[in-house]
Coordinates of C-alpha atoms in Angstrom, one line a residue:
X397 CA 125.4 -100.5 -22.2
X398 CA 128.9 -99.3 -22.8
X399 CA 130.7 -96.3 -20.7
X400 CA 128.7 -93.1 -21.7
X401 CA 129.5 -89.2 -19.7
X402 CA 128.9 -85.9 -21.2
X403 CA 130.2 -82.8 -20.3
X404 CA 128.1 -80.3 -18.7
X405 CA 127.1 -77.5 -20.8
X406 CA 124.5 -74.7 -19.2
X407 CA 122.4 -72.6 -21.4
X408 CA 124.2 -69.8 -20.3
X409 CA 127.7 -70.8 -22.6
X410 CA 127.5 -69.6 -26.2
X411 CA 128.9 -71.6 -28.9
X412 CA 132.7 -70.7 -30.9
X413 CA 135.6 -72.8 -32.0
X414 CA 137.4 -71.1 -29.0
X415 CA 135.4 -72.9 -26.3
X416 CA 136.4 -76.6 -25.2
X417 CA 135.2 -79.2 -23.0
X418 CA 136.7 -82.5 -22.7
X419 CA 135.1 -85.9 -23.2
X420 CA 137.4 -87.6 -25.9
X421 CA 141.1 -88.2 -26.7
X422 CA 139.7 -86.2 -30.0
X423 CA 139.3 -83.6 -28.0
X424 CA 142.6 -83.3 -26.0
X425 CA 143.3 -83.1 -29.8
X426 CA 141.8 -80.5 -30.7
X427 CA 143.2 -78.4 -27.9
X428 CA 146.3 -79.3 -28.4
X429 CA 146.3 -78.5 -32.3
X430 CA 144.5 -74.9 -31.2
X431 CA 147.2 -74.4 -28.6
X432 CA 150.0 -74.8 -31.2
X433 CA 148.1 -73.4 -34.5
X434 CA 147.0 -70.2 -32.4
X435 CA 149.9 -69.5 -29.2
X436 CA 146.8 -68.0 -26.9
X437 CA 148.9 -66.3 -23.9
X438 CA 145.5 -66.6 -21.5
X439 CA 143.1 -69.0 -20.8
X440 CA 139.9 -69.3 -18.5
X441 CA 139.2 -72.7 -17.3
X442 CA 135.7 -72.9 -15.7
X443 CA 135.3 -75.4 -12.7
X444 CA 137.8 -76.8 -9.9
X445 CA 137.5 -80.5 -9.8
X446 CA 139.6 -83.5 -11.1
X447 CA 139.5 -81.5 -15.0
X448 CA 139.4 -78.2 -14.2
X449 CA 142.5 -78.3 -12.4
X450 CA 144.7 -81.3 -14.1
X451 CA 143.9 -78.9 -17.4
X452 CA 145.2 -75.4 -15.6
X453 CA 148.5 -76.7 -14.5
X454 CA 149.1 -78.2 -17.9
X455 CA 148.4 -74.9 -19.5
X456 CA 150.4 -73.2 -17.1
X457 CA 153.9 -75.9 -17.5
X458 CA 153.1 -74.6 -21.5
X459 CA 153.6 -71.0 -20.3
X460 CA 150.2 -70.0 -20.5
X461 CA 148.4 -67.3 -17.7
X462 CA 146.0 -69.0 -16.6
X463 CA 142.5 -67.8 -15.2
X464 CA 140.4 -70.7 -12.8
X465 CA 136.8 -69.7 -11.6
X466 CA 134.9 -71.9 -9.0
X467 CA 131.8 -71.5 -8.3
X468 CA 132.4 -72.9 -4.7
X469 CA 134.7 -71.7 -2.0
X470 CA 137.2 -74.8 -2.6
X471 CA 138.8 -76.5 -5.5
X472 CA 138.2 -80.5 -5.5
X473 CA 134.8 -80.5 -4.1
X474 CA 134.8 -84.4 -3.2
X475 CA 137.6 -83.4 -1.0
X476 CA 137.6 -81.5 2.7
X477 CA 137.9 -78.1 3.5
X478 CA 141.8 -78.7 4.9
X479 CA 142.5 -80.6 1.9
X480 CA 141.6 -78.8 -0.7
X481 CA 143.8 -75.9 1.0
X482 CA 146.9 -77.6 0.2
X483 CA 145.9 -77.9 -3.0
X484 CA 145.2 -74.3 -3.3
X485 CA 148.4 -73.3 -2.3
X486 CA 150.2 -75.7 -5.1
X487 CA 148.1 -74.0 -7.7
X488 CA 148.4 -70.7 -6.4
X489 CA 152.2 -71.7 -6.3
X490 CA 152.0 -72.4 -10.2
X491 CA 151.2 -68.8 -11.2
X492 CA 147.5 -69.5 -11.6
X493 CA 144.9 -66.8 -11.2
X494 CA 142.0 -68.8 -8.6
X495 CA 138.9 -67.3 -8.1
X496 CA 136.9 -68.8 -5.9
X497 CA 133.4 -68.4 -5.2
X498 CA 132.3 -66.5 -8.3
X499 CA 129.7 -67.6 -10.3
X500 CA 129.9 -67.5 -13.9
X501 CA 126.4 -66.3 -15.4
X502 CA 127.3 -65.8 -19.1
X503 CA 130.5 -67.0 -21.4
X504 CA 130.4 -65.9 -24.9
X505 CA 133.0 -65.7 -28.0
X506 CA 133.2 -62.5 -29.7
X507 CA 136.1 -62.7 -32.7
X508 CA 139.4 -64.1 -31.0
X509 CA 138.5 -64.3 -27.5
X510 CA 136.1 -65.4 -24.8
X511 CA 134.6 -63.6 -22.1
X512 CA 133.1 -64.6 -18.9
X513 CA 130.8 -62.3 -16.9
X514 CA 131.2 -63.5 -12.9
X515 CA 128.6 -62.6 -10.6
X516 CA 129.1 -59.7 -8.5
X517 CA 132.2 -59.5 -10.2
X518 CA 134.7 -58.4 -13.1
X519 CA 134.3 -60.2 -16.2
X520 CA 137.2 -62.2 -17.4
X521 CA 138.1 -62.0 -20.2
X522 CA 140.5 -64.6 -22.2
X523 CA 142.1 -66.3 -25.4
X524 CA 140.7 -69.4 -25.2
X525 CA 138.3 -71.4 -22.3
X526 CA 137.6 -74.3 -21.0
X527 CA 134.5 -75.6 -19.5
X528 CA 135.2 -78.1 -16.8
X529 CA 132.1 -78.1 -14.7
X530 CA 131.4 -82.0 -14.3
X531 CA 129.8 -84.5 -16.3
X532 CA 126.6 -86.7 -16.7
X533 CA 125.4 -89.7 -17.8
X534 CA 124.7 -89.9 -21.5
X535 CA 121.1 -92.1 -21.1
X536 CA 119.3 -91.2 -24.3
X537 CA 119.4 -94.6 -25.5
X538 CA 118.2 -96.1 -22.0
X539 CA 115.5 -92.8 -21.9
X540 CA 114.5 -94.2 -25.7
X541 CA 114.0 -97.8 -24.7
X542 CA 112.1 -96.8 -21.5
X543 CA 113.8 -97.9 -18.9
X544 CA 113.8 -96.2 -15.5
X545 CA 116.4 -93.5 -14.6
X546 CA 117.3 -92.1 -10.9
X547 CA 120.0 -89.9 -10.0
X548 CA 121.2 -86.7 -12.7
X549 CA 119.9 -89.6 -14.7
X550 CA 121.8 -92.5 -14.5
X551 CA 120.0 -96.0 -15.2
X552 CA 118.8 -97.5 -12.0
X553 CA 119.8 -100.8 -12.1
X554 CA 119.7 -103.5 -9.3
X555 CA 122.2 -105.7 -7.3
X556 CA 123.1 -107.8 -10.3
X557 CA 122.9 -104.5 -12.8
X558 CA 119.5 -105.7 -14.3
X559 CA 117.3 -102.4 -15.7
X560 CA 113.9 -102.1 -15.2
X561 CA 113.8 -104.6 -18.5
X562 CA 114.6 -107.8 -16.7
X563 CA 115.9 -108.5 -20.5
X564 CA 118.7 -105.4 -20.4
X565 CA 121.3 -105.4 -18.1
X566 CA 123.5 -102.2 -17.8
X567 CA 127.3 -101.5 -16.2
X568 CA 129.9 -98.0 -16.3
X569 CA 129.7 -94.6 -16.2
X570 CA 125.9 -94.4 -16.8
X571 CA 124.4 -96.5 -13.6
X572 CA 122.8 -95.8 -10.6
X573 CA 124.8 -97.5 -7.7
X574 CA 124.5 -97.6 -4.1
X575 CA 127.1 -96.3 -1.4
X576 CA 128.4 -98.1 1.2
X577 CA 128.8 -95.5 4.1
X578 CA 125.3 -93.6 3.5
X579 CA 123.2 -96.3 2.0
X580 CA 121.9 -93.7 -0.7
X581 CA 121.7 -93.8 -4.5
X582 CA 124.6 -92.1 -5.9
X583 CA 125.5 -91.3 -9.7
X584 CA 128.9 -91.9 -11.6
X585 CA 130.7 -94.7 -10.1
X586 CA 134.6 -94.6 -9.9
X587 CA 136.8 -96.6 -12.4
X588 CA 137.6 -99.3 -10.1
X589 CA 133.8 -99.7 -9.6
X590 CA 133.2 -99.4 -13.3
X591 CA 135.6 -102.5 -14.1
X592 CA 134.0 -104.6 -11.3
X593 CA 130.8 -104.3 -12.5
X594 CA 131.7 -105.0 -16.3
X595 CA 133.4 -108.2 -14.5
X596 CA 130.9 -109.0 -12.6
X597 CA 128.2 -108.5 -15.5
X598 CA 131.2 -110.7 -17.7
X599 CA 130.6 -113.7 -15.2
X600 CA 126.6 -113.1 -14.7
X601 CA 126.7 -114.0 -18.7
X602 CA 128.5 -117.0 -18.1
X603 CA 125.6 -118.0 -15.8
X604 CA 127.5 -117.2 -12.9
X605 CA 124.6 -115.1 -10.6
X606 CA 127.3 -112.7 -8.9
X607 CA 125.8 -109.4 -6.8
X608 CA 127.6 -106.5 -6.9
X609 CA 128.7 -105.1 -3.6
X610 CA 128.0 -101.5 -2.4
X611 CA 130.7 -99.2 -2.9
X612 CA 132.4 -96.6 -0.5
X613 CA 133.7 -93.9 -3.3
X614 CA 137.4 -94.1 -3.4
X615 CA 138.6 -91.5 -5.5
X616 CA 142.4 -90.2 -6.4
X617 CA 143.5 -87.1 -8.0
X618 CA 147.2 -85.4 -8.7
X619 CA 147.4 -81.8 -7.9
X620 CA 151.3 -80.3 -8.8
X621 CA 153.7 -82.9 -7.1
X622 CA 150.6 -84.4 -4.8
X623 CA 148.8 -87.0 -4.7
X624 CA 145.3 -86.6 -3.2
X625 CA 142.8 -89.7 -2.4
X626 CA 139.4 -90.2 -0.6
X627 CA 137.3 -92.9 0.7
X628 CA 134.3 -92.9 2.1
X629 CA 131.7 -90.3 2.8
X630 CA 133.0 -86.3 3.0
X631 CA 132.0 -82.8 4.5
X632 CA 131.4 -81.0 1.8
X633 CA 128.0 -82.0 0.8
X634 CA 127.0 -83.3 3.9
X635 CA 127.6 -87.1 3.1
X636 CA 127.5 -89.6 6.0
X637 CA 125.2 -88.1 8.4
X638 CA 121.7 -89.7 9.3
X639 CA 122.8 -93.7 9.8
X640 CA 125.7 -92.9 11.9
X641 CA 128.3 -94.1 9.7
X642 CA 130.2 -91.3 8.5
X643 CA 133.5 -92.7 7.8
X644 CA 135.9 -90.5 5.9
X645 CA 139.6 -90.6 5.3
X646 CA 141.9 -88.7 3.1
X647 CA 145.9 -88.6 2.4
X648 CA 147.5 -86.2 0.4
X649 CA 151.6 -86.7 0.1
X650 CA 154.2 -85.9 -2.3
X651 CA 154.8 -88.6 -5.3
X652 CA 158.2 -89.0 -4.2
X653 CA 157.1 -89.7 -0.6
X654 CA 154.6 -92.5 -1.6
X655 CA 157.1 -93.9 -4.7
X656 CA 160.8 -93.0 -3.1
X657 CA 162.2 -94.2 -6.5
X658 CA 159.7 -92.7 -9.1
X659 CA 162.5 -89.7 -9.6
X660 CA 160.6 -89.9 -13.5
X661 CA 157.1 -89.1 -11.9

């Protein structure tokens, strides 16, 4: 089964040619042409993680205003609280309107612009928004053929990535996998993971019975001139408590710090 995530998209968004999400290099497309066919001045980007923000200071360098509402009290939820600080200081820094904590209940198009109503709030109102709330495994085609799904569902698959059809083996984006700090079932592996398993599935077929190991959730993000990276379990969502093996780490640095001669980066 090939890599397969879809955007999130509650009931509570409306449709219109002015609301994006992104998935697809069509669809950085189709921003972009909107961006330059129609010159919006402000936008509303809807979620703090590694979209949400990554599309805000992009908007911003193209002098857009720019509008970010997270539900949360903290951008870059896989992150901790001291963390994600910093980062909200560089995008503060930028010029960009953050609202945290506020809920969005409705967003709806009406002619040329969007508005959002925010709970216990103002509504915003903008030219243009984009909907970066997270992602999910795109399983019809593994619902279809029956197999068993865990986890926002993701295919459950087991330490060689067989299904629950010993005949249909599965690997990427759309798999159940285990982490290696809390032992539990978690959803949407990392790239690195995502290439090790397509290896490892690559040498199974070659009659090569490899396992594939559990994995501890690296994750890297660039924020402004930062870097930010994670491993292991984190605060946030309470992961690493129970088995007593709540490792965590986290750098953030400037580029030029970690790559002294990456002047072009």
């Amino acid at each position: 089964m090939r890599r397969a995530r879809r955007p999130i998209r509650p009931a509570f968004v409306g449709e219109g040619d002015r609301i994006f999400t992104l998935r697809t290099m069509e669809d950085t497309f189709r921003l972009d042409d909107f961006l330059r066919a129609a010159s919006p001045a402000r936008a509303l980007v809807v979620g703090g993680g590694f979209i949400g923000i990554e599309t805000a200071e992009n908007l911003a360098e193209r002098g857009v205003r720019v509008t970010l509402v997270q539900m949360e009290d903290q951008v870059m939820l896989p992150f901790d609280y001291d963390m994600a600080c910093i980062l909200r200081a560089q995008l503060l820094g930028k010029g960009i309107d953050l609202r945290l904590d506020s809920k969005v209940t409705d967003l709806r198009q009406a002619g040329d612009a969007v508005t959002a109503q925010i709970e216990n709030a103002s509504p915003v109102t903008a030219d243009f928004a984009m909907l970066a709330i997270g992602v999910l495994p795109e399983t019809s085609l593994a619902a279809a053929a029956g197999l068993t799904l865990g986890r926002k569902g993701a295919v459950v698959v087991d330490e060689h990535m067989r299904t629950s059809d010993p005949d249909i083996y599965a690997a990427g984006d759309a798999v159940q996998v285990c982490d290696a700090v809390t032992g539990r079932a978690v959803a949407h592996p990392p790239r690195g993971p995502r290439q090790q398993a397509g290896a490892h599935r690559g040498g199974q077929h070659r009659g090569h019975p490899l396992r594939l190991p559990r994995r501890a959730g690296l994750l890297r993000a660039q924020s402004v001139r930062h870097d930010g990276g994670r491993h292991g379990a984190f605060r946030a969502r309470g992961e690493g408590r129970g088995a007593g093996r709540g490792q965590r780490a986290a750098v953030l640095a400037r580029t030029r710090e970690l790559l002294p001669r990456a002047a072009g980066i």
